[in-house]
mmCIF file of C-alpha atoms in Angstrom:
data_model
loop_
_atom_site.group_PDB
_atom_site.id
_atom_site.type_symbol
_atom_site.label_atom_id
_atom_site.label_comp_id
_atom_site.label_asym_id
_atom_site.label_seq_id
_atom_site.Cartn_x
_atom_site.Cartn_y
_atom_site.Cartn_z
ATOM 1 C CA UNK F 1 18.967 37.186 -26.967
ATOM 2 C CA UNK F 2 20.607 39.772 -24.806
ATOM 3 C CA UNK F 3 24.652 39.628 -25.090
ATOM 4 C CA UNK F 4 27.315 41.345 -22.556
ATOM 5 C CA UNK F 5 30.863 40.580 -22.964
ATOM 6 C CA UNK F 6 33.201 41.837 -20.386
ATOM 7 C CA UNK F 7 37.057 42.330 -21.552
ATOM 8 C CA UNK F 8 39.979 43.925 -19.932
ATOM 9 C CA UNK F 9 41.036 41.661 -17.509
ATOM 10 C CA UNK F 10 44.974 40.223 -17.135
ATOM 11 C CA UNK F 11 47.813 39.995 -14.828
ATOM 12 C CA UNK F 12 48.764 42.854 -13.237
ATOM 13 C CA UNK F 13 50.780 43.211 -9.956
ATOM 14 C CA UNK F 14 49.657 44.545 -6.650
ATOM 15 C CA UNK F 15 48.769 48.192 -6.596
ATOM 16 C CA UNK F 16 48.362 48.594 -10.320
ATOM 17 C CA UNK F 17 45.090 49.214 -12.629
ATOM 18 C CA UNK F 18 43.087 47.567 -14.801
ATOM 19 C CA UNK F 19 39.556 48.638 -16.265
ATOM 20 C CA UNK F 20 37.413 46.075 -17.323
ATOM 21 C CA UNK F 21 34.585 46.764 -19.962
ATOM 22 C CA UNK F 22 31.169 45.481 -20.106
ATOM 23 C CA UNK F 23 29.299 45.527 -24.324
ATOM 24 C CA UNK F 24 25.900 45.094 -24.519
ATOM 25 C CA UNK F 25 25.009 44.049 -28.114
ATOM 26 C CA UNK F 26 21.606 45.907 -27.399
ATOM 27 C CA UNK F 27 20.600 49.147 -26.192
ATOM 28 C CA UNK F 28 20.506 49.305 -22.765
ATOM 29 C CA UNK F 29 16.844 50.658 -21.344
ATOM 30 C CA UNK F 30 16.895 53.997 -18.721
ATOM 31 C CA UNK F 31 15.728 51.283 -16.092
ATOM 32 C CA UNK F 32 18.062 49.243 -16.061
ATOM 33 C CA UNK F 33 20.854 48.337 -13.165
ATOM 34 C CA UNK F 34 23.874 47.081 -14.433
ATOM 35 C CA UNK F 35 26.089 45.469 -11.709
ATOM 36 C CA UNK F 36 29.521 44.296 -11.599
ATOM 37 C CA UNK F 37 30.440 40.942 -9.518
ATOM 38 C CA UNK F 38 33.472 38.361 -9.250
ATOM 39 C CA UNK F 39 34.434 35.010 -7.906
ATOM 40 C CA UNK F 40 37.690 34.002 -6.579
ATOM 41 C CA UNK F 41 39.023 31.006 -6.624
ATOM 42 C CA UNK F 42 37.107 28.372 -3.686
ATOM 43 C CA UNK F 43 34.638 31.191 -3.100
ATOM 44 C CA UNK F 44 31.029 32.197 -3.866
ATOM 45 C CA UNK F 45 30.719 34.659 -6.262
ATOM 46 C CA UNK F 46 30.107 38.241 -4.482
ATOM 47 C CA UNK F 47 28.845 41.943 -5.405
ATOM 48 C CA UNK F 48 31.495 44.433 -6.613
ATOM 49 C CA UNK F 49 29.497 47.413 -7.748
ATOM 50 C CA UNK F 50 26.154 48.314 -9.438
ATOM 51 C CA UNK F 51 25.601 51.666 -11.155
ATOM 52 C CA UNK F 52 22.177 52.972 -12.953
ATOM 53 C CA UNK F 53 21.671 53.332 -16.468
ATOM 54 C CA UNK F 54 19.697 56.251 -16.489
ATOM 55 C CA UNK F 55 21.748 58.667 -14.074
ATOM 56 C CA UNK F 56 24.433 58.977 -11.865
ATOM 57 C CA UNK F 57 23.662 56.235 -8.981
ATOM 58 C CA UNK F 58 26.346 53.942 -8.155
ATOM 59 C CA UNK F 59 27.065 51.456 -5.367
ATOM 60 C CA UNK F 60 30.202 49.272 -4.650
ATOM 61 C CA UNK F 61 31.382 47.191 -1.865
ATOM 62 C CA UNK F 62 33.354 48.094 0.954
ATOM 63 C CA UNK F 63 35.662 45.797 -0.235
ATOM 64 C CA UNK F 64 36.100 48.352 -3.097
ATOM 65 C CA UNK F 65 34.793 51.427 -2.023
ATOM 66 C CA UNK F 66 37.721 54.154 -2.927
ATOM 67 C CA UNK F 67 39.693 51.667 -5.122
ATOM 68 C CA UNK F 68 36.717 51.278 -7.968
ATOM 69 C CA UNK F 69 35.028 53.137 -10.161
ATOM 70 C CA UNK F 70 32.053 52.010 -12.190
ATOM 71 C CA UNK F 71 30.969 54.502 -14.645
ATOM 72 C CA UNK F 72 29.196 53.673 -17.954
ATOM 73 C CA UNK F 73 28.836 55.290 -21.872
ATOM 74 C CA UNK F 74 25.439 55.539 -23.327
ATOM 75 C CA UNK F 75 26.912 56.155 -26.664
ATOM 76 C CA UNK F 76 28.373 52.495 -26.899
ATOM 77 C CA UNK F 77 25.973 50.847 -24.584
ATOM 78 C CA UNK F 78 29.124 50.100 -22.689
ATOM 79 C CA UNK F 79 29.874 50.039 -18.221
ATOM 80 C CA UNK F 80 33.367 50.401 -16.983
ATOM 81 C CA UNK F 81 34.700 49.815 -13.850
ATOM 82 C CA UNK F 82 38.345 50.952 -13.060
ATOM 83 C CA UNK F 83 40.141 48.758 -10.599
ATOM 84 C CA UNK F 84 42.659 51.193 -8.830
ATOM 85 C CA UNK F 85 45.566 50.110 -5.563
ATOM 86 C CA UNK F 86 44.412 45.929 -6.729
ATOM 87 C CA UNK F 87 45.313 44.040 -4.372
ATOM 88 C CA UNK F 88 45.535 39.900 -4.067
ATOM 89 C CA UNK F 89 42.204 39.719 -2.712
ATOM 90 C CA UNK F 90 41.101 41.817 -5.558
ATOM 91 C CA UNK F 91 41.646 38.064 -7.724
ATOM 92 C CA UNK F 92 38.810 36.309 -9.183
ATOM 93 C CA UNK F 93 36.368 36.223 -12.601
ATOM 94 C CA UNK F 94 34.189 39.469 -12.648
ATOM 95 C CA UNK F 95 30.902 39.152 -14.534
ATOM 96 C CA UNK F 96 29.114 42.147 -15.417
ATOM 97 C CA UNK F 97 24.852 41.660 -15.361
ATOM 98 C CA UNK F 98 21.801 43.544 -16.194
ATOM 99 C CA UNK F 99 18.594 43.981 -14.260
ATOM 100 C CA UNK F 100 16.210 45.896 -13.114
ATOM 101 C CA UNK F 101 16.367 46.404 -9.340
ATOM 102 C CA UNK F 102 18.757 48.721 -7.467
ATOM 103 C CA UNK F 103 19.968 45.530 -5.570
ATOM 104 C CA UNK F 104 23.053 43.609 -4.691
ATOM 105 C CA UNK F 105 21.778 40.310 -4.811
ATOM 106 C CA UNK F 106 22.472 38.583 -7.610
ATOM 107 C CA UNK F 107 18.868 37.060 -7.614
ATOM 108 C CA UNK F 108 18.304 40.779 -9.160
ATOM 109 C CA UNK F 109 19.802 40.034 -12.309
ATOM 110 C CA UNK F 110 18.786 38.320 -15.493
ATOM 111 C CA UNK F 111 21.410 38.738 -18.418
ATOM 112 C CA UNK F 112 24.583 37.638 -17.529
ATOM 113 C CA UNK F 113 28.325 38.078 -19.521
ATOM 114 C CA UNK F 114 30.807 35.078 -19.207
ATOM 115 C CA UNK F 115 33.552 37.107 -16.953
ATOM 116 C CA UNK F 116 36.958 37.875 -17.357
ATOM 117 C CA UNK F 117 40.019 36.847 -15.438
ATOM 118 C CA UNK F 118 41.935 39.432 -13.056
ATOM 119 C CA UNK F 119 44.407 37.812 -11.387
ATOM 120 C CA UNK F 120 46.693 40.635 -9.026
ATOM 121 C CA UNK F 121 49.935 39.341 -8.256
ATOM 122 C CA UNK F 122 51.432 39.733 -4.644
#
């Protein structure tokens, strides 16, 4: 069966970095969407950022937009995304997920990792 396993997360304090990494223990196919999202603590787990596997297409939220970068390595079937300025709010599990639909909704997706802990200290 499909495997992603997300690392990276930790403590960090507000305005520092952190880049979490998404493994696939399979090659990833050109179709494929892989998406980052996270859940705080009390709250319903929400879209971070998405980028294609094939080529440069990448979405994020507004939430993140300028802070985050999601960028991935074919070589290691592997999908970054580089927290920048975290902030508080930026505290929750993040899950990474494949699919195949250039969508936010996480309906979209079908494999699923088991999320890592950021927790951004005020």
């Amino acid at each position: 069966q499909v495997q992603l396993v997300e690392s990276g997360g930790g403590s960090v304090q507000a305005g520092g970095s952190l880049r979490l990494s998404c493994a696939a223990s399979w090659r990833i196919y050109s179709s494929s969407v892989i998406g980052w999202f996270r859940q705080a603590p009390g709250k319903e787990r929400e879209f971070v950022a998405l980028t294609r596997w094939s080529r440069d297409s990448t979405l994020y939220a507004d939430s993140v937009k300028g802070r985050f970068i999601i960028s991935r390595d074919s070589a290691t079937n592997t999908v970054y995304l580089q927290m920048n300025a975290l902030k508080p709010d930026d505290t929750g599990v993040y899950y990474c997920a494949r699919g195949s639909q250039y969508s936010t909704a996480q309906s979209s997706y079908v494999n699923w990792g088991q999320g890592t802990q950021v927790t951004v200290a005020s």
